[in-house]
Amino acid sequence: MSSIRYALLSLLAREPLSGYDIKQQMNNRLGPFWKAGSNQVYPELAKMEEEGLIRLQGVEQLTYRPARKVYEITESGRQVIIEWTMEPGEVEHIRDNFLLKAYNSWLVAPEKMYEQLEGIKKQHEERLAAYLEKIAELETMRTHGNEQDPIASSISVVEFGVEYERLYIKWCERLMAKQQQ
Amino acid sequence: MSSIRYALLSLLAREPLSGYDIKQQMNNRLGPFWKAGSNQVYPELAKMEEEGLIRLQGVEQLTYRPARKVYEITESGRQVIIEWTMEPGEVEHIRDNFLLKAYNSWLVAPEKMYEQLEGIKKQHEERLAAYLEKIAELETMRTHGNEQDPIASSISVVEFGVEYERLYIKWCERLMAKQQQ
DNA sequence: GAGGACATGTAAACGGTTACATGATTAC
DNA sequence: GTAATCATGTAACCGTTTACATGTCCTC
């Protein structure tokens, strides 16, 4: 699938960015959705430039720092990402190690499992708070009544995250109650 | 993390199994949660046997077929999986390509996006039905009032799946409504 | 006679994570 | 003086996916 390529094009379809910007957007802002390391971002940008999907928009040079290379998407790159977005795909499977731990809960003392659940629940509560904040921020930037607004798409994705975290928290609470019976 | 090792031990903690059985359980029954290929299962079983985490319980030989090697967990393996289950861990990020497509929905015609959502929703509805069936099946096997019953743990995990699919379906419906505005 | 189930395994390719390397500036 | 930020990139490793290989039995 090489999903990293599509992730990069998805971001560049919105605005010109440098490799560093892309890493920041992925790891800080939309962190829990996708992540990427420099080793994936920089070589992939180089490949995509060769293939004409993106082009160097400009280079910002400060003497004491590596040149900041800002890329923009080309018409060809836009077509590729649009095609991919419309392409039908298979649903993927949930991959979460904590579910595997829950599958083993019968093996451990209920008090121990309760502690585990408490810790995981807390982490999901933090994520939930971060997503809600992110949505509030995005709402202020939104062009109302325009569903072709990229901000509206961003909000939809983060809303998924909100619902996911709420589900996870509720599920933890239900399991915690069971450990106390 | 080498989560494949923990997945194998989690299954073997419940009952003795062959490599083939394990693949079946992962890819058919609990499919959408974890998957594994033969290239992961067989070498990992061999390594775990060497390390004394599992042992060969017996070999069923039919002349016309490779010998069916059934493994059982050892006390040492049991300790390893219990330790891991109680070990605190970081929450993982959601990795789902369709969310990336939704992030790009502003790029495509609303009718096209509607079709995409319809297809994905359908797939999640099928999964939901399969999970509900699985739970009904598990409920009949359950030892009631015993939370140390492995079946109860299985049910909890599949219940997570149920809630996840319901969330996904609702989210698709909300987005579909937006495409029609 | 074609294809799937059973049952083990290997090989090659891909994708992702962690760590390394450089080097000046700024903040504590 | 220590650590973080900015900014590019490389190297080594690990885990996963897909395909290949063998061989018989059973069903359509």
Coordinates of N, CA, C and O in Angstrom, one line a residue, chain A residues 10-141:
Chain A
S10 N -1.5 13.8 0.9 CA -2.7 14.3 1.5 C -2.4 15.6 2.2 O -3.2 16.6 2.2
L11 N -1.3 15.7 2.8 CA -0.9 17.0 3.5 C -0.5 18.0 2.5 O -0.9 19.2 2.6
L12 N 0.3 17.6 1.5 CA 0.7 18.6 0.5 C -0.4 19.1 -0.4 O -0.3 20.2 -1.0
A13 N -1.5 18.3 -0.5 CA -2.7 18.8 -1.3 C -3.3 20.0 -0.6 O -4.0 20.8 -1.3
R14 N -3.0 20.2 0.6 CA -3.6 21.4 1.4 C -2.7 22.6 1.3 O -3.2 23.7 1.2
E15 N -1.4 22.4 1.4 CA -0.5 23.5 1.5 C 0.9 23.1 1.2 O 1.2 21.9 1.5
P16 N 1.8 23.9 0.7 CA 3.2 23.6 0.5 C 3.8 23.4 1.9 O 3.6 24.1 2.8
L17 N 4.7 22.4 2.0 CA 5.3 22.1 3.3 C 6.8 21.5 3.0 O 7.1 21.0 2.0
S18 N 7.6 21.6 4.0 CA 8.9 21.0 4.0 C 8.8 19.6 4.7 O 7.8 19.4 5.4
G19 N 9.8 18.8 4.5 CA 9.8 17.5 5.2 C 9.7 17.7 6.7 O 8.9 16.9 7.3
Y20 N 10.3 18.6 7.2 CA 10.2 18.9 8.7 C 8.8 19.2 9.1 O 8.3 18.7 10.1
D21 N 8.2 20.1 8.3 CA 6.8 20.5 8.6 C 5.9 19.3 8.6 O 5.0 19.1 9.5
I22 N 6.1 18.4 7.7 CA 5.3 17.2 7.5 C 5.4 16.3 8.8 O 4.4 15.9 9.4
K23 N 6.7 16.1 9.2 CA 6.9 15.3 10.4 C 6.2 15.9 11.6 O 5.6 15.2 12.4
Q24 N 6.3 17.3 11.7 CA 5.6 17.9 12.8 C 4.1 17.7 12.8 O 3.5 17.4 13.8
Q25 N 3.5 17.9 11.6 CA 2.1 17.8 11.5 C 1.6 16.4 11.9 O 0.6 16.2 12.5
M26 N 2.4 15.4 11.4 CA 2.0 14.0 11.7 C 2.3 13.6 13.1 O 1.4 13.0 13.7
N27 N 3.4 14.0 13.7 CA 3.7 13.5 15.0 C 3.2 14.3 16.1 O 3.0 13.8 17.2
N28 N 2.9 15.6 15.9 CA 2.4 16.4 17.0 C 0.9 16.6 16.8 O 0.1 16.3 17.7
R29 N 0.5 17.2 15.7 CA -0.9 17.6 15.6 C -1.9 16.4 15.4 O -2.8 16.1 16.2
L30 N -1.7 15.6 14.4 CA -2.5 14.5 14.1 C -1.8 13.2 14.6 O -2.1 12.1 14.1
G31 N -1.0 13.4 15.6 CA -0.2 12.3 16.1 C -0.8 10.9 16.2 O -0.3 10.0 15.4
P32 N -1.8 10.8 17.0 CA -2.3 9.4 17.2 C -2.9 8.8 15.9 O -3.3 7.6 16.0
F33 N -3.1 9.5 14.9 CA -3.6 8.9 13.7 C -2.5 8.3 12.8 O -2.6 7.2 12.4
W34 N -1.5 9.1 12.5 CA -0.4 8.6 11.7 C 0.9 9.1 12.2 O 1.0 10.2 12.8
K35 N 2.0 8.3 12.1 CA 3.3 8.8 12.5 C 4.3 8.5 11.3 O 4.0 7.6 10.5
A36 N 5.3 9.2 11.3 CA 6.4 9.0 10.3 C 7.7 9.5 10.8 O 7.8 10.5 11.5
G37 N 8.7 8.7 10.5 CA 10.1 9.1 10.9 C 10.8 9.8 9.7 O 10.3 9.7 8.5
S38 N 11.9 10.5 10.0 CA 12.6 11.2 8.9 C 13.0 10.3 7.8 O 13.0 10.6 6.6
N39 N 13.4 9.0 8.2 CA 13.9 8.1 7.2 C 12.8 7.7 6.2 O 13.1 7.2 5.1
Q40 N 11.5 7.9 6.6 CA 10.5 7.6 5.6 C 10.2 8.9 4.8 O 10.0 8.8 3.6
V41 N 10.1 10.0 5.5 CA 9.7 11.3 4.9 C 10.6 11.8 3.8 O 10.3 12.0 2.6
Y42 N 11.9 11.9 4.1 CA 12.9 12.5 3.2 C 13.1 11.7 1.9 O 13.0 12.3 0.8
P43 N 13.4 10.4 2.0 CA 13.5 9.6 0.8 C 12.3 9.6 -0.1 O 12.3 9.7 -1.3
E44 N 11.1 9.6 0.6 CA 9.9 9.5 -0.2 C 9.6 10.8 -0.9 O 9.1 10.8 -2.0
L45 N 9.9 11.9 -0.3 CA 9.8 13.2 -0.9 C 10.7 13.3 -2.2 O 10.2 13.7 -3.3
A46 N 11.9 12.8 -2.0 CA 12.8 12.8 -3.2 C 12.3 11.9 -4.3 O 12.3 12.4 -5.5
K47 N 11.7 10.7 -4.0 CA 11.2 9.9 -5.0 C 10.0 10.5 -5.7 O 9.9 10.5 -6.9
M48 N 9.1 11.1 -4.9 CA 7.9 11.7 -5.5 C 8.3 12.9 -6.4 O 7.6 13.2 -7.3
E49 N 9.4 13.6 -6.0 CA 9.8 14.7 -6.8 C 10.3 14.2 -8.2 O 9.9 14.8 -9.2
E50 N 11.0 13.1 -8.2 CA 11.5 12.5 -9.4 C 10.4 12.1 -10.3 O 10.4 12.2 -11.5
E51 N 9.3 11.6 -9.7 CA 8.2 11.1 -10.4 C 7.2 12.2 -10.8 O 6.2 11.9 -11.5
G52 N 7.5 13.4 -10.4 CA 6.7 14.6 -10.8 C 5.4 14.7 -10.1 O 4.5 15.4 -10.5
L53 N 5.3 14.1 -8.9 CA 4.1 14.3 -8.1 C 4.1 15.5 -7.3 O 3.1 16.1 -6.9
I54 N 5.3 15.9 -7.0 CA 5.5 17.2 -6.2 C 6.7 17.9 -6.8 O 7.5 17.3 -7.6
R55 N 6.8 19.2 -6.5 CA 7.9 19.9 -7.0 C 8.5 20.9 -6.0 O 7.7 21.3 -5.1
L56 N 9.7 21.2 -6.0 CA 10.4 22.1 -5.1 C 9.8 23.5 -5.3 O 10.0 24.0 -6.4
Q57 N 9.2 24.1 -4.3 CA 8.6 25.4 -4.5 C 9.7 26.5 -4.2 O 9.7 27.5 -4.9
G58 N 10.5 26.2 -3.3 CA 11.6 27.1 -2.9 C 12.4 26.6 -1.8 O 12.1 25.6 -1.2
V59 N 13.6 27.2 -1.6 CA 14.5 26.8 -0.6 C 14.8 28.0 0.3 O 15.2 29.0 -0.2
E60 N 14.6 27.8 1.6 CA 14.9 28.9 2.5 C 16.2 28.6 3.2 O 16.4 27.5 3.8
Q61 N 17.2 29.4 3.0 CA 18.5 29.1 3.5 C 18.9 30.1 4.6 O 19.0 31.3 4.4
L62 N 19.2 29.6 5.7 CA 19.9 30.3 6.8 C 21.3 29.7 6.9 O 21.4 28.5 7.0
T63 N 22.3 30.5 6.9 CA 23.6 30.0 6.8 C 23.9 28.8 7.8 O 24.6 27.9 7.5
Y64 N 23.4 29.0 9.0 CA 23.8 28.0 10.1 C 22.9 26.8 10.1 O 23.0 26.1 11.1
R65 N 22.1 26.6 9.1 CA 21.2 25.5 9.2 C 21.0 24.8 7.8 O 21.2 25.5 6.8
P66 N 20.6 23.5 7.8 CA 20.4 22.9 6.5 C 19.3 23.6 5.8 O 18.4 24.1 6.4
A67 N 19.4 23.7 4.4 CA 18.4 24.4 3.6 C 17.0 23.8 3.9 O 16.8 22.6 3.8
R68 N 16.0 24.7 4.1 CA 14.7 24.2 4.3 C 14.0 24.1 2.9 O 13.7 25.1 2.2
K69 N 13.7 22.9 2.5 CA 13.2 22.6 1.1 C 11.7 22.5 1.2 O 11.1 21.5 1.7
V70 N 11.0 23.5 0.6 CA 9.5 23.5 0.7 C 9.0 22.9 -0.7 O 9.3 23.4 -1.7
Y71 N 8.1 21.9 -0.5 CA 7.5 21.2 -1.7 C 6.1 21.6 -1.9 O 5.4 21.9 -0.9
E72 N 5.7 21.7 -3.2 CA 4.2 21.8 -3.4 C 3.8 20.7 -4.3 O 4.6 20.1 -5.0
I73 N 2.5 20.4 -4.3 CA 1.9 19.3 -5.1 C 1.8 19.7 -6.5 O 1.5 20.9 -6.8
T74 N 2.0 18.8 -7.5 CA 1.8 19.2 -8.9 C 0.4 18.7 -9.3 O -0.3 18.0 -8.5
E75 N -0.1 19.0 -10.5 CA -1.4 18.6 -11.0 C -1.4 17.1 -11.0 O -2.4 16.5 -10.6
S76 N -0.3 16.5 -11.5 CA -0.2 15.0 -11.5 C -0.4 14.4 -10.1 O -1.0 13.4 -9.9
G77 N 0.3 15.0 -9.1 CA 0.2 14.5 -7.8 C -1.3 14.6 -7.2 O -1.7 13.7 -6.5
R78 N -1.9 15.7 -7.6 CA -3.3 16.0 -7.2 C -4.2 14.9 -7.8 O -5.1 14.4 -7.1
Q79 N -3.9 14.5 -9.0 CA -4.7 13.5 -9.6 C -4.5 12.1 -8.9 O -5.5 11.4 -8.7
V80 N -3.3 11.8 -8.6 CA -2.9 10.6 -7.9 C -3.7 10.5 -6.5 O -4.3 9.4 -6.2
I81 N -3.7 11.6 -5.8 CA -4.3 11.5 -4.5 C -5.8 11.4 -4.6 O -6.5 10.7 -3.8
I82 N -6.4 12.1 -5.6 CA -7.8 12.1 -5.8 C -8.2 10.6 -6.2 O -9.2 10.1 -5.7
E83 N -7.5 10.1 -7.1 CA -7.8 8.7 -7.6 C -7.8 7.7 -6.4 O -8.7 6.9 -6.2
W84 N -6.7 7.8 -5.6 CA -6.6 6.9 -4.4 C -7.7 7.1 -3.5 O -8.3 6.1 -2.9
T85 N -8.1 8.4 -3.3 CA -9.2 8.6 -2.3 C -10.5 8.0 -2.8 O -11.3 7.5 -2.0
M86 N -10.7 7.9 -4.1 CA -12.0 7.4 -4.6 C -11.9 5.9 -4.8 O -12.9 5.2 -5.0
E87 N -10.7 5.3 -4.8 CA -10.5 3.9 -5.0 C -11.2 3.1 -3.8 O -11.0 3.4 -2.7
P88 N -12.0 2.1 -4.1 CA -12.5 1.3 -3.0 C -11.5 0.5 -2.3 O -10.5 0.1 -2.9
G89 N -11.6 0.3 -1.1 CA -10.6 -0.5 -0.3 C -11.2 -1.4 0.7 O -12.4 -1.3 1.0
E90 N -10.4 -2.3 1.2 CA -10.9 -3.3 2.2 C -10.8 -2.6 3.6 O -9.8 -1.8 3.8
V91 N -11.6 -2.9 4.5 CA -11.5 -2.4 5.9 C -10.3 -3.2 6.5 O -10.1 -4.3 6.2
E92 N -9.6 -2.5 7.4 CA -8.5 -3.1 8.0 C -8.8 -3.6 9.4 O -9.9 -3.4 9.9
H93 N -7.9 -4.4 10.0 CA -8.2 -4.9 11.3 C -7.7 -4.0 12.4 O -6.7 -3.3 12.2
I94 N -8.4 -4.1 13.6 CA -8.0 -3.3 14.7 C -6.7 -4.0 15.2 O -6.6 -5.2 15.3
R95 N -5.7 -3.2 15.5 CA -4.4 -3.7 16.0 C -4.1 -2.9 17.3 O -3.7 -1.8 17.3
D96 N -4.3 -3.6 18.4 CA -4.1 -2.9 19.7 C -3.7 -3.9 20.7 O -4.4 -4.8 21.1
N97 N -2.4 -3.8 21.2 CA -1.9 -4.7 22.1 C -2.7 -4.8 23.4 O -2.7 -5.9 24.0
F98 N -3.4 -3.8 23.8 CA -4.1 -3.8 25.0 C -5.3 -4.8 24.9 O -5.6 -5.5 25.9
L99 N -5.8 -5.0 23.8 CA -6.9 -5.9 23.6 C -6.4 -7.3 23.8 O -7.1 -8.2 24.3
L100 N -5.2 -7.6 23.4 CA -4.5 -8.9 23.6 C -4.4 -9.1 25.2 O -4.6 -10.2 25.7
K101 N -4.0 -8.0 25.8 CA -3.9 -8.2 27.3 C -5.2 -8.4 27.9 O -5.3 -9.3 28.9
A102 N -6.2 -7.8 27.4 CA -7.6 -8.0 28.0 C -8.0 -9.5 27.7 O -8.7 -10.1 28.5
Y103 N -7.6 -10.0 26.6 CA -7.9 -11.4 26.2 C -7.2 -12.4 27.3 O -7.7 -13.5 27.4
N104 N -6.2 -11.9 27.9 CA -5.5 -12.7 28.9 C -5.9 -12.4 30.4 O -5.3 -12.9 31.3
S105 N -6.9 -11.5 30.5 CA -7.3 -11.0 31.9 C -7.6 -12.2 32.8 O -7.4 -12.1 34.0
W106 N -8.1 -13.3 32.3 CA -8.5 -14.4 33.1 C -7.3 -15.0 33.8 O -7.4 -15.7 34.8
L107 N -6.1 -14.7 33.3 CA -4.9 -15.3 33.9 C -4.3 -14.5 35.1 O -3.5 -15.0 35.8
V108 N -4.8 -13.3 35.2 CA -4.2 -12.4 36.3 C -5.2 -12.1 37.4 O -6.4 -12.1 37.2
A109 N -4.7 -11.7 38.5 CA -5.5 -11.3 39.6 C -6.3 -10.0 39.3 O -5.8 -9.1 38.7
P110 N -7.6 -10.0 39.6 CA -8.5 -8.9 39.3 C -8.0 -7.6 39.7 O -8.2 -6.6 39.0
E111 N -7.3 -7.5 40.9 CA -6.8 -6.2 41.3 C -5.7 -5.7 40.4 O -5.7 -4.5 40.1
K112 N -4.9 -6.6 39.9 CA -3.8 -6.2 39.0 C -4.5 -5.7 37.7 O -4.0 -4.7 37.1
M113 N -5.5 -6.4 37.2 CA -6.1 -6.0 35.9 C -6.8 -4.7 36.1 O -6.8 -3.8 35.2
Y114 N -7.4 -4.5 37.3 CA -8.0 -3.2 37.6 C -7.0 -2.0 37.4 O -7.3 -1.0 36.8
E115 N -5.9 -2.2 38.0 CA -4.8 -1.2 37.9 C -4.4 -0.9 36.4 O -4.3 0.2 36.0
Q116 N -4.3 -2.0 35.7 CA -3.9 -1.9 34.3 C -5.0 -1.0 33.5 O -4.7 -0.1 32.8
L117 N -6.2 -1.4 33.8 CA -7.3 -0.7 33.1 C -7.4 0.8 33.5 O -7.6 1.7 32.6
E118 N -7.1 1.0 34.7 CA -7.1 2.4 35.2 C -6.0 3.3 34.5 O -6.3 4.4 34.0
G119 N -4.9 2.7 34.3 CA -3.8 3.4 33.6 C -4.1 3.6 32.1 O -3.9 4.7 31.6
I120 N -4.7 2.6 31.5 CA -5.0 2.8 30.1 C -6.1 3.8 29.9 O -6.1 4.7 29.0
K121 N -7.1 3.7 30.8 CA -8.2 4.6 30.7 C -7.8 6.1 30.8 O -8.2 7.0 30.1
K122 N -6.8 6.3 31.7 CA -6.3 7.6 31.9 C -5.6 8.2 30.7 O -5.8 9.3 30.3
Q123 N -4.9 7.3 30.0 CA -4.2 7.7 28.7 C -5.2 8.1 27.7 O -5.1 9.0 26.9
H124 N -6.3 7.3 27.6 CA -7.3 7.6 26.6 C -8.1 8.9 27.0 O -8.5 9.6 26.1
E125 N -8.2 9.2 28.2 CA -8.9 10.4 28.7 C -8.1 11.6 28.2 O -8.6 12.7 27.8
E126 N -6.7 11.5 28.3 CA -5.9 12.6 27.9 C -6.0 12.8 26.4 O -6.0 14.0 25.9
R127 N -6.1 11.7 25.6 CA -6.2 11.9 24.2 C -7.5 12.5 23.8 O -7.6 13.4 23.0
L128 N -8.6 12.1 24.5 CA -9.9 12.7 24.3 C -9.8 14.2 24.5 O -10.3 14.9 23.6
A129 N -9.2 14.6 25.6 CA -9.1 16.0 25.9 C -8.4 16.8 24.7 O -8.8 17.8 24.3
A130 N -7.3 16.1 24.3 CA -6.5 16.8 23.2 C -7.3 16.9 21.9 O -7.3 17.9 21.2
Y131 N -8.1 15.8 21.6 CA -8.9 15.9 20.4 C -10.0 16.9 20.5 O -10.3 17.6 19.5
L132 N -10.6 17.1 21.6 CA -11.7 18.1 21.8 C -11.1 19.5 21.6 O -11.7 20.3 21.0
E133 N -9.9 19.7 22.2 CA -9.3 20.9 22.0 C -9.0 21.2 20.5 O -9.2 22.3 20.0
K134 N -8.5 20.2 19.9 CA -8.2 20.3 18.4 C -9.4 20.7 17.6 O -9.3 21.5 16.7
I135 N -10.5 20.1 18.0 CA -11.8 20.4 17.2 C -12.2 21.8 17.5 O -12.5 22.5 16.5
A136 N -12.1 22.3 18.7 CA -12.5 23.7 19.0 C -11.6 24.6 18.2 O -12.1 25.6 17.6
E137 N -10.3 24.3 18.1 CA -9.4 25.1 17.3 C -9.8 25.1 15.8 O -9.8 26.2 15.2
L138 N -10.1 23.9 15.3 CA -10.4 23.8 13.9 C -11.7 24.5 13.6 O -11.9 25.2 12.5
E139 N -12.7 24.5 14.5 CA -14.0 25.1 14.3 C -13.8 26.6 14.0 O -14.6 27.2 13.2
T140 N -12.9 27.2 14.7 CA -12.7 28.7 14.5 C -12.1 29.0 13.1 O -12.2 30.1 12.6
M141 N -11.5 28.0 12.5 CA -10.9 28.3 11.1 C -11.8 27.9 10.0 O -11.5 28.2 8.8

